[in-house]
Coordinates of C-alpha atoms in Angstrom, one line a residue:
M1 CA -2.2 -8.0 -14.5
A2 CA -5.6 -7.0 -13.4
P3 CA -5.9 -3.9 -11.2
R4 CA -6.2 -4.7 -7.5
T5 CA -8.5 -1.7 -7.2
P6 CA -10.4 -0.5 -10.2
R7 CA -9.3 3.0 -11.3
P8 CA -11.9 5.6 -10.5
G9 CA -13.8 7.8 -13.0
L10 CA -14.0 11.5 -12.8
H11 CA -17.5 11.3 -11.2
D12 CA -16.3 9.0 -8.4
R13 CA -15.5 10.4 -5.0
S14 CA -11.7 10.2 -4.9
S15 CA -8.5 12.2 -4.4
G16 CA -5.0 12.5 -5.8
I17 CA -1.7 14.3 -5.6
L18 CA -0.4 16.9 -8.1
L19 CA 3.3 16.4 -8.8
H20 CA 5.3 16.8 -12.0
P21 CA 7.7 14.0 -12.7
T22 CA 10.8 16.3 -12.9
S23 CA 10.2 17.0 -9.2
L24 CA 10.9 13.3 -8.3
P25 CA 14.1 12.4 -6.5
G26 CA 17.0 10.8 -8.4
P27 CA 20.8 11.2 -9.0
Y28 CA 20.6 12.5 -12.6
G29 CA 19.5 16.1 -12.2
C30 CA 15.7 15.7 -12.5
G31 CA 13.0 13.2 -11.8
D32 CA 12.2 10.7 -14.5
L33 CA 10.0 7.7 -15.4
G34 CA 12.3 5.3 -13.6
P35 CA 12.4 3.6 -10.1
E36 CA 11.4 6.8 -8.2
A37 CA 8.3 7.3 -10.4
H38 CA 7.3 3.7 -9.6
R39 CA 7.9 4.2 -5.9
F40 CA 5.7 7.3 -6.0
V41 CA 2.9 5.3 -7.5
E42 CA 3.3 2.8 -4.6
F43 CA 3.2 5.7 -2.1
L44 CA 0.0 7.0 -3.7
H45 CA -1.5 3.5 -3.4
A46 CA -0.4 3.2 0.3
A47 CA -1.8 6.7 1.0
G48 CA -5.3 5.8 -0.5
Q49 CA -4.8 8.2 -3.4
R50 CA -6.5 7.3 -6.7
Y51 CA -4.8 9.8 -9.0
W52 CA -1.4 11.2 -9.9
Q53 CA -1.8 14.5 -11.7
M54 CA 1.0 15.9 -13.7
L55 CA 1.8 19.0 -15.7
P56 CA 2.4 18.6 -19.5
V57 CA 5.0 16.0 -20.2
A58 CA 6.2 17.4 -23.6
P59 CA 9.8 18.6 -24.3
V60 CA 10.2 21.9 -22.6
G61 CA 11.0 25.1 -24.5
Y62 CA 11.3 28.7 -23.4
G63 CA 11.9 29.2 -19.7
N64 CA 11.9 25.4 -19.2
S65 CA 8.1 25.6 -19.0
P66 CA 6.0 22.5 -19.7
Y67 CA 3.4 25.0 -21.0
S68 CA 5.8 26.2 -23.6
A69 CA 6.7 22.9 -25.2
L70 CA 8.6 22.2 -28.4
S71 CA 5.8 19.7 -29.4
A72 CA 2.3 19.0 -28.3
F73 CA 2.7 15.4 -29.2
A74 CA 6.3 14.4 -28.2
G75 CA 7.5 13.2 -24.8
N76 CA 10.2 15.0 -22.8
P77 CA 13.5 13.2 -23.2
L78 CA 14.5 14.5 -19.8
L79 CA 12.0 12.0 -18.3
I80 CA 13.7 9.0 -19.9
S81 CA 15.1 6.8 -17.1
L82 CA 18.8 6.2 -17.4
D83 CA 18.5 3.4 -14.7
R84 CA 16.1 1.6 -17.0
L85 CA 18.5 1.9 -19.9
Q86 CA 21.3 0.5 -17.7
E87 CA 19.0 -2.5 -16.7
E88 CA 18.4 -3.1 -20.4
G89 CA 22.1 -3.1 -21.3
L90 CA 21.9 0.1 -23.4
L91 CA 24.1 1.9 -20.9
E92 CA 26.9 0.6 -18.7
Q93 CA 27.4 2.1 -15.2
V94 CA 25.9 5.6 -15.4
P95 CA 28.1 8.2 -13.7
R96 CA 26.7 10.2 -10.9
P97 CA 26.9 13.9 -12.0
R98 CA 27.5 16.7 -9.6
L99 CA 24.0 18.2 -10.0
P100 CA 21.6 19.7 -7.4
V101 CA 19.3 17.3 -5.6
D102 CA 16.7 19.9 -4.5
R103 CA 16.4 21.9 -7.8
V104 CA 16.6 21.2 -11.5
D105 CA 19.5 22.8 -13.2
Y106 CA 18.0 22.4 -16.7
E107 CA 21.1 23.4 -18.8
R108 CA 23.5 21.0 -17.0
T109 CA 20.9 18.2 -16.6
R110 CA 20.0 18.4 -20.3
A111 CA 23.6 18.2 -21.4
F112 CA 24.3 15.2 -19.1
R113 CA 21.2 13.3 -20.0
R114 CA 21.6 13.9 -23.7
G115 CA 25.1 12.6 -23.6
Q116 CA 23.9 9.4 -22.0
L117 CA 21.1 9.0 -24.5
R118 CA 23.5 9.3 -27.3
I119 CA 25.6 6.5 -25.8
A120 CA 22.5 4.4 -25.5
W121 CA 21.7 5.1 -29.2
G122 CA 25.2 4.0 -30.1
N123 CA 24.7 0.7 -28.2
F124 CA 21.3 0.1 -29.7
G125 CA 21.7 -3.1 -31.7
R126 CA 19.3 -5.4 -33.5
A127 CA 17.4 -6.4 -30.4
G128 CA 14.2 -4.2 -30.3
R129 CA 14.6 -2.8 -33.8
S130 CA 11.3 -4.3 -35.0
A131 CA 9.4 -2.6 -32.1
F132 CA 11.3 0.6 -32.8
R133 CA 10.4 0.5 -36.5
R134 CA 6.8 -0.2 -35.7
F135 CA 6.6 2.8 -33.3
C136 CA 8.1 5.1 -36.0
E137 CA 5.6 3.9 -38.6
E138 CA 2.6 4.2 -36.2
Q139 CA 3.5 7.7 -35.0
A140 CA 4.8 9.1 -38.3
G141 CA 2.0 11.6 -38.5
W142 CA 3.6 13.8 -35.8
L143 CA 6.9 12.2 -35.3
E144 CA 8.5 13.0 -38.6
D145 CA 7.8 16.7 -38.4
Y146 CA 9.0 16.7 -34.8
V147 CA 12.4 15.0 -35.5
L148 CA 13.0 17.3 -38.5
Y149 CA 12.2 20.3 -36.3
R150 CA 14.5 19.2 -33.5
T151 CA 17.4 18.4 -35.9
I152 CA 17.1 21.7 -37.9
K153 CA 16.8 23.6 -34.6
Q154 CA 20.1 22.1 -33.5
L155 CA 21.7 23.0 -36.8
H156 CA 20.7 26.6 -36.1
G157 CA 22.1 26.8 -32.6
E158 CA 18.6 26.2 -31.0
R159 CA 17.3 29.4 -32.5
S160 CA 13.5 29.8 -33.2
W161 CA 12.4 28.4 -36.5
V162 CA 11.6 31.9 -37.8
E163 CA 15.3 32.6 -37.7
W164 CA 16.3 29.5 -39.7
A165 CA 17.5 29.6 -43.3
P166 CA 14.4 30.7 -45.3
E167 CA 14.1 27.5 -47.3
L168 CA 14.0 25.5 -44.1
R169 CA 11.8 28.0 -42.3
D170 CA 9.3 27.8 -45.1
R171 CA 9.6 24.0 -45.4
K172 CA 10.7 23.9 -49.1
P173 CA 10.6 20.2 -50.1
A174 CA 14.1 20.1 -51.6
A175 CA 15.6 21.6 -48.4
L176 CA 13.8 19.2 -46.1
E177 CA 14.9 16.3 -48.3
R178 CA 18.5 17.4 -48.0
V179 CA 18.2 17.3 -44.2
R180 CA 16.7 13.9 -44.3
R181 CA 19.6 12.6 -46.4
E182 CA 22.4 14.4 -44.7
M183 CA 21.2 14.1 -41.1
A184 CA 19.6 10.6 -41.2
D185 CA 21.4 9.4 -38.0
E186 CA 20.4 12.5 -36.0
L187 CA 16.8 12.1 -37.1
A188 CA 16.9 8.5 -36.1
F189 CA 18.3 9.4 -32.7
H190 CA 15.4 11.7 -32.0
R191 CA 13.0 9.0 -33.0
F192 CA 14.9 6.7 -30.6
E193 CA 14.3 9.1 -27.8
Q194 CA 10.6 9.2 -28.4
W195 CA 10.4 5.4 -28.6
L196 CA 12.2 5.1 -25.2
F197 CA 9.9 7.6 -23.7
E198 CA 6.8 5.7 -25.0
K199 CA 8.2 2.4 -23.7
Q200 CA 8.9 3.7 -20.2
W201 CA 5.6 5.6 -20.0
A202 CA 3.7 2.4 -20.9
E203 CA 5.5 0.6 -18.1
L204 CA 4.7 3.3 -15.5
R205 CA 1.1 3.5 -16.6
A206 CA 0.7 -0.3 -16.3
H207 CA 2.2 -0.2 -12.8
A208 CA -0.2 2.6 -11.8
A209 CA -3.2 0.7 -13.3
A210 CA -2.2 -2.5 -11.4
L211 CA -2.5 -0.4 -8.2
G212 CA -5.7 1.3 -9.2
V213 CA -4.0 4.7 -9.7
G214 CA -5.1 6.8 -12.6
L215 CA -2.8 9.3 -14.4
V216 CA -4.1 12.8 -15.0
G217 CA -2.5 14.9 -17.7
D218 CA -2.6 18.5 -18.6
L219 CA -3.4 19.8 -22.1
P220 CA -2.7 23.5 -22.7
I221 CA -5.1 25.1 -25.1
F222 CA -2.3 27.1 -26.8
V223 CA 1.0 25.9 -28.2
A224 CA 4.4 27.6 -28.2
H225 CA 5.2 29.7 -31.3
D226 CA 8.7 28.0 -31.4
S227 CA 7.4 24.5 -31.7
A228 CA 7.2 21.7 -34.3
D229 CA 3.4 22.2 -34.3
V230 CA 3.4 25.8 -35.5
W231 CA 6.3 25.3 -37.9
A232 CA 4.6 22.3 -39.5
N233 CA 1.1 23.8 -39.5
R234 CA 1.5 27.5 -40.2
E235 CA -1.8 27.7 -42.0
L236 CA -3.6 27.0 -38.7
F237 CA -2.3 30.1 -36.9
F238 CA -2.4 33.9 -37.4
L239 CA 1.1 34.4 -38.7
D240 CA 2.7 36.8 -41.2
E241 CA 4.7 35.8 -44.2
A242 CA 7.9 35.4 -42.1
G243 CA 6.1 33.2 -39.6
Q244 CA 5.8 35.8 -36.9
P245 CA 2.5 36.0 -34.9
T246 CA 0.3 38.9 -35.8
V247 CA -1.8 38.4 -32.6
I248 CA -1.0 36.5 -29.5
A249 CA -2.7 34.8 -26.5
G250 CA -3.0 35.9 -22.9
V251 CA -5.5 37.1 -20.3
P252 CA -6.5 40.5 -19.1
P253 CA -5.4 41.9 -15.6
D254 CA -6.2 39.4 -12.9
Y255 CA -5.3 38.0 -9.5
F256 CA -1.8 37.2 -10.6
S257 CA -0.9 40.4 -12.5
A258 CA -2.0 44.0 -12.7
T259 CA -1.1 44.1 -16.4
G260 CA -2.5 40.8 -17.3
Q261 CA -0.5 37.9 -18.6
R262 CA 1.0 38.2 -22.1
W263 CA 1.6 34.6 -22.9
G264 CA 2.9 35.1 -26.5
N265 CA 1.3 32.0 -28.0
P266 CA 0.0 32.4 -31.6
L267 CA -3.7 32.2 -31.9
Y268 CA -5.6 29.6 -33.9
R269 CA -7.5 30.2 -37.1
W270 CA -10.5 28.4 -35.6
Q271 CA -12.7 28.7 -38.8
R272 CA -10.0 27.0 -40.8
L273 CA -9.6 24.3 -38.2
R274 CA -13.4 23.8 -38.3
R275 CA -13.4 23.4 -42.0
G276 CA -10.9 20.6 -41.6
G277 CA -12.9 18.8 -38.9
Y278 CA -10.4 20.0 -36.3
G279 CA -8.1 17.3 -37.5
W280 CA -4.9 18.5 -35.8
W281 CA -6.8 18.9 -32.5
V282 CA -8.4 15.4 -32.8
E283 CA -5.0 13.8 -33.1
R284 CA -3.7 15.9 -30.2
F285 CA -6.5 14.6 -28.0
R286 CA -5.9 11.1 -29.3
Q287 CA -2.3 11.2 -28.3
T288 CA -3.0 12.7 -24.9
L289 CA -5.7 10.3 -24.0
H290 CA -3.4 7.4 -25.1
R291 CA -1.1 8.5 -22.3
F292 CA -3.5 9.5 -19.6
D293 CA -6.7 8.3 -17.9
A294 CA -8.1 11.9 -17.7
V295 CA -6.9 15.3 -18.7
R296 CA -7.0 18.8 -17.2
L297 CA -8.0 21.1 -20.0
D298 CA -6.0 24.2 -19.4
H299 CA -7.6 27.7 -19.9
F300 CA -11.0 26.2 -20.7
I301 CA -12.5 29.6 -21.0
G302 CA -10.6 30.0 -24.2
F303 CA -13.0 27.6 -25.9
T304 CA -15.8 30.0 -25.4
R305 CA -13.9 33.2 -25.8
Y306 CA -10.2 34.2 -25.8
W307 CA -8.2 37.3 -25.2
E308 CA -6.5 38.5 -28.4
I309 CA -3.5 40.8 -27.9
P310 CA -1.8 42.6 -30.9
A311 CA 1.7 41.1 -31.1
D312 CA 3.4 44.4 -30.8
E313 CA 1.7 45.2 -27.4
P314 CA 4.2 45.0 -24.5
T315 CA 1.5 43.9 -21.9
A316 CA -1.9 42.1 -22.0
I317 CA -3.9 45.2 -21.1
N318 CA -4.8 46.3 -24.6
G319 CA -6.6 43.3 -26.0
K320 CA -10.1 42.2 -26.9
W321 CA -12.3 39.1 -26.4
L322 CA -13.1 37.0 -29.4
P323 CA -15.4 33.9 -29.6
G324 CA -13.9 30.4 -29.3
P325 CA -15.1 27.3 -31.1
G326 CA -17.6 26.3 -28.4
A327 CA -19.7 23.1 -28.3
H328 CA -19.2 22.4 -32.0
F329 CA -15.5 21.7 -31.3
F330 CA -16.1 19.2 -28.5
R331 CA -18.9 17.4 -30.4
A332 CA -16.5 17.0 -33.4
V333 CA -13.8 15.6 -31.2
Q334 CA -16.2 13.2 -29.5
K335 CA -17.4 12.0 -32.9
A336 CA -13.9 11.6 -34.3
L337 CA -12.7 9.6 -31.3
G338 CA -15.8 7.5 -31.1
T339 CA -16.6 8.3 -27.5
E340 CA -19.7 9.7 -25.8
E341 CA -17.7 11.2 -22.9
L342 CA -14.3 12.9 -22.9
P343 CA -12.5 12.4 -19.5
L344 CA -11.7 16.1 -19.2
I345 CA -11.4 18.5 -16.2
A346 CA -12.2 22.0 -17.2
E347 CA -9.8 24.6 -15.8
D348 CA -12.5 27.2 -15.7
L349 CA -10.6 29.9 -13.8
G350 CA -10.4 33.5 -14.8
A351 CA -13.2 35.6 -16.5
V352 CA -15.9 32.9 -16.1
T353 CA -19.1 33.8 -17.9
P354 CA -22.4 31.9 -18.1
E355 CA -21.3 30.7 -21.5
V356 CA -18.2 29.1 -20.0
T357 CA -20.3 27.3 -17.3
A358 CA -22.9 26.2 -19.9
L359 CA -20.2 24.7 -22.1
R360 CA -18.6 22.9 -19.2
D361 CA -21.8 21.5 -18.0
A362 CA -23.0 20.4 -21.4
F363 CA -20.2 18.0 -21.6
G364 CA -20.3 16.9 -17.9
M365 CA -16.8 18.2 -17.2
P366 CA -15.8 18.9 -13.6
G367 CA -14.8 22.5 -13.0
I368 CA -12.0 23.6 -10.7
R369 CA -12.2 25.2 -7.3
I370 CA -9.1 26.6 -5.6
L371 CA -9.3 27.0 -1.8
Q372 CA -6.7 29.7 -1.7
F373 CA -9.0 31.9 -3.7
A374 CA -11.9 31.6 -1.1
F375 CA -10.8 34.2 1.4
G376 CA -10.1 37.3 -0.6
S377 CA -12.2 40.2 -1.8
D378 CA -12.7 39.1 -5.4
P379 CA -16.4 38.8 -6.4
Q380 CA -15.9 35.1 -7.3
A381 CA -14.3 34.3 -3.9
P382 CA -17.5 32.7 -2.5
T383 CA -17.6 30.1 -5.2
F384 CA -14.3 28.8 -3.9
K385 CA -15.5 28.1 -0.4
P386 CA -16.1 24.4 0.1
H387 CA -19.7 24.8 1.3
H388 CA -20.5 26.1 -2.2
Y389 CA -18.9 23.3 -4.1
P390 CA -21.0 21.2 -6.5
R391 CA -20.4 17.5 -6.6
N392 CA -19.0 17.6 -10.1
A393 CA -15.9 19.6 -9.3
A394 CA -12.2 19.1 -8.8
A395 CA -11.0 21.0 -5.7
Y396 CA -7.4 22.0 -5.1
T397 CA -5.6 23.7 -2.2
G398 CA -3.7 25.5 -5.0
T399 CA -2.2 24.7 -8.4
H400 CA 1.2 25.0 -10.0
D401 CA 0.7 28.7 -10.5
N402 CA -0.2 29.3 -6.8
D403 CA 2.2 29.7 -3.9
T404 CA 2.2 26.8 -1.5
V405 CA -0.5 26.9 1.2
V406 CA 2.2 27.6 3.9
G407 CA 3.8 30.3 1.7
W408 CA 0.4 31.8 0.8
F409 CA -0.7 31.9 4.5
H410 CA 2.6 33.4 5.9
D411 CA 3.3 35.6 2.9
P412 CA 3.9 39.1 4.4
G413 CA 3.5 41.1 1.3
G414 CA 1.3 39.3 -1.2
T415 CA 4.2 37.9 -3.2
G416 CA 2.9 36.5 -6.5
S417 CA -0.4 38.2 -6.4
N418 CA -2.0 41.7 -6.1
R419 CA -2.5 41.4 -2.4
T420 CA -1.3 44.1 -0.1
P421 CA 0.1 43.2 3.4
A422 CA -3.2 44.4 4.9
E423 CA -5.2 42.2 2.5
T424 CA -3.0 39.3 3.3
E425 CA -3.7 39.7 7.0
V426 CA -7.4 39.9 6.4
E427 CA -7.3 36.7 4.4
R428 CA -5.3 34.9 7.1
R429 CA -7.8 35.8 9.8
Y430 CA -10.7 34.8 7.6
A431 CA -9.1 31.5 6.6
T432 CA -8.5 30.5 10.2
R433 CA -12.0 31.5 11.3
Y434 CA -13.6 29.7 8.4
L435 CA -11.5 26.5 8.9
G436 CA -11.8 26.6 12.6
C437 CA -8.1 26.2 13.2
E438 CA -5.2 28.0 14.9
A439 CA -2.9 27.8 11.8
G440 CA -0.4 25.5 13.4
E441 CA -0.9 23.1 10.4
I442 CA -2.7 25.3 8.0
H443 CA -1.9 22.9 5.1
W444 CA -3.6 19.9 6.8
D445 CA -6.6 22.1 7.8
M446 CA -7.0 23.1 4.1
I447 CA -6.5 19.6 2.9
R448 CA -9.1 18.2 5.3
A449 CA -11.6 21.0 4.3
L450 CA -11.4 19.8 0.7
L451 CA -11.6 16.1 1.5
V452 CA -14.8 16.6 3.6
S453 CA -16.4 18.7 0.9
V454 CA -18.9 17.2 -1.6
A455 CA -16.6 17.7 -4.5
N456 CA -16.0 14.4 -6.2
L457 CA -12.4 15.1 -6.9
V458 CA -9.7 16.6 -4.7
F459 CA -6.1 17.2 -5.8
V460 CA -3.4 18.4 -3.5
P461 CA 0.1 19.5 -4.7
L462 CA 2.8 17.4 -2.9
Q463 CA 4.3 20.6 -1.6
D464 CA 1.1 21.2 0.5
V465 CA 1.1 17.6 1.7
L466 CA 4.6 18.2 2.9
G467 CA 3.8 21.6 4.4
L468 CA 6.5 23.4 2.5
G469 CA 6.8 27.2 2.1
S470 CA 7.4 29.5 -0.8
E471 CA 10.8 28.0 -1.5
A472 CA 8.9 25.0 -2.9
R473 CA 6.7 27.0 -5.3
M474 CA 6.6 25.5 -8.8
N475 CA 5.8 28.6 -10.9
R476 CA 5.4 32.4 -10.5
P477 CA 3.3 33.6 -13.4
G478 CA 4.8 36.6 -15.2
T479 CA 8.3 35.6 -14.4
A480 CA 10.7 33.7 -16.7
E481 CA 13.5 32.6 -14.3
G482 CA 13.7 30.1 -11.5
N483 CA 10.4 28.3 -12.3
W484 CA 9.7 24.5 -12.7
E485 CA 12.8 23.6 -10.7
W486 CA 11.5 22.3 -7.3
R487 CA 12.3 18.7 -6.3
F488 CA 11.7 16.7 -3.1
T489 CA 13.9 14.0 -1.6
R490 CA 13.1 10.3 -1.1
R491 CA 13.1 10.7 2.7
D492 CA 10.2 13.1 2.4
L493 CA 7.7 10.3 1.7
T494 CA 7.4 8.5 5.0
N495 CA 5.1 5.7 6.1
S496 CA 3.5 8.0 8.6
L497 CA 2.7 10.5 5.9
A498 CA 1.1 7.8 3.8
A499 CA -0.9 6.6 6.9
R500 CA -2.1 10.1 7.7
L501 CA -3.4 10.6 4.1
Q502 CA -4.9 7.1 4.0
Q503 CA -6.8 7.7 7.3
L504 CA -8.2 11.0 5.9
V505 CA -9.3 9.2 2.7
H506 CA -11.0 6.6 4.8
D507 CA -12.7 9.1 7.1
T508 CA -14.0 11.1 4.2
D509 CA -15.2 8.2 2.0
R510 CA -12.7 8.8 -0.8
G511 CA -11.9 5.2 -1.6
G512 CA -13.2 5.5 -5.1
G513 CA -16.9 4.7 -4.6
I514 CA -19.3 6.3 -7.0
A515 CA -20.7 9.6 -5.7
E516 CA -24.4 9.8 -5.1

């Protein structure tokens, strides 16, 4: 079916909503790719929104973070719709578990959903087997390492791969062959999960395309140490003989943390990747762009320079800057993918240097502007004010790492940042003066300020559209508990809300026309 409204490009004047699929409503513990995802696409269309931006959709690892995934290629089995499997006859009546509706209880949700998926696997007959086999053959380049990793990780009580039996940790061929032979059904089950994800994703993307809604993904520059990617490609990372990182990623002290952020991801051997034509990265881009119409490239500054922290350092304070792969990397990816333009949004936040800006502009990538950052004392604050935005920019009220607008504005003590109560009050007064408002609906005032700006792209977290406070925050950087859990309810998306957004889109000429 042809799109009723053509999907926009990144240089068109348009807007969208940031929402991770796990935050969708539904009776099975977390949102998924089923009916509620399709209803959300319809809400976006009714609201005049041209994009649905998500966080990474890979299988979550440490802390349930989508930015600490078990694979850079696989889809998250938690997002597989059980309702769709029931419609297809792979499940009978799915029981309604006693799980929270406003938060994701990952442990209980994972156990329930995995049990249902195993039932579906047991019911999987001859029908569809040829499509399943074709998927396995086409995706074997990453799929076989991933299913081996998942199966062996289960055999070791979900412990990190560096704690596995040495012959499996080090990928000895005889040991891996033994797993393939003895655990054939479990390997096939994990392939089945990925096939289901791919099928349901394709259905959702087709529905979005029919309504002229583009899907925007998120590609973290770094991958988790405990992942199929690092286990299967140890030579591409700085690791010792036991597989432990010798140096790790992070950022120096910043707005979010006085001691910086010690992410813990292993760092790439960029020279080795370069000699191999960046092959692993090319395939990662190929997979990501297969799923999404555009991609937010997380921590873009890391492609010009990155913060190296010795692995034994407890914080990110004692690190050093090292050069990233730069323009050579992006030219190589373009050539390998056979495209003149990569549909990327550069998350150019942090220690932005002229080199970062030059790299971003050389490839025509929109940079990011966060309105919450516009009213503080940071030297970069003026660049986040809407009257300074360039056209080629993606403007946000806040991101998944920020508090909600309402939480930020009414935050009495600077929770989640380095602000003092006095600094918070100064920012509040400045924001209301700049926006010309009385703060009764600060979230709508900030949304409108972005929509009337010249920035081609505007993305607003759903929490800000709904006017929710800090209780709806998605992530608090530097903390490991209670993140990525927020969910909304079906009754939150009203016709009047869609109409209000649609009217703003109409008034600010964000119907998808090409920007001048």
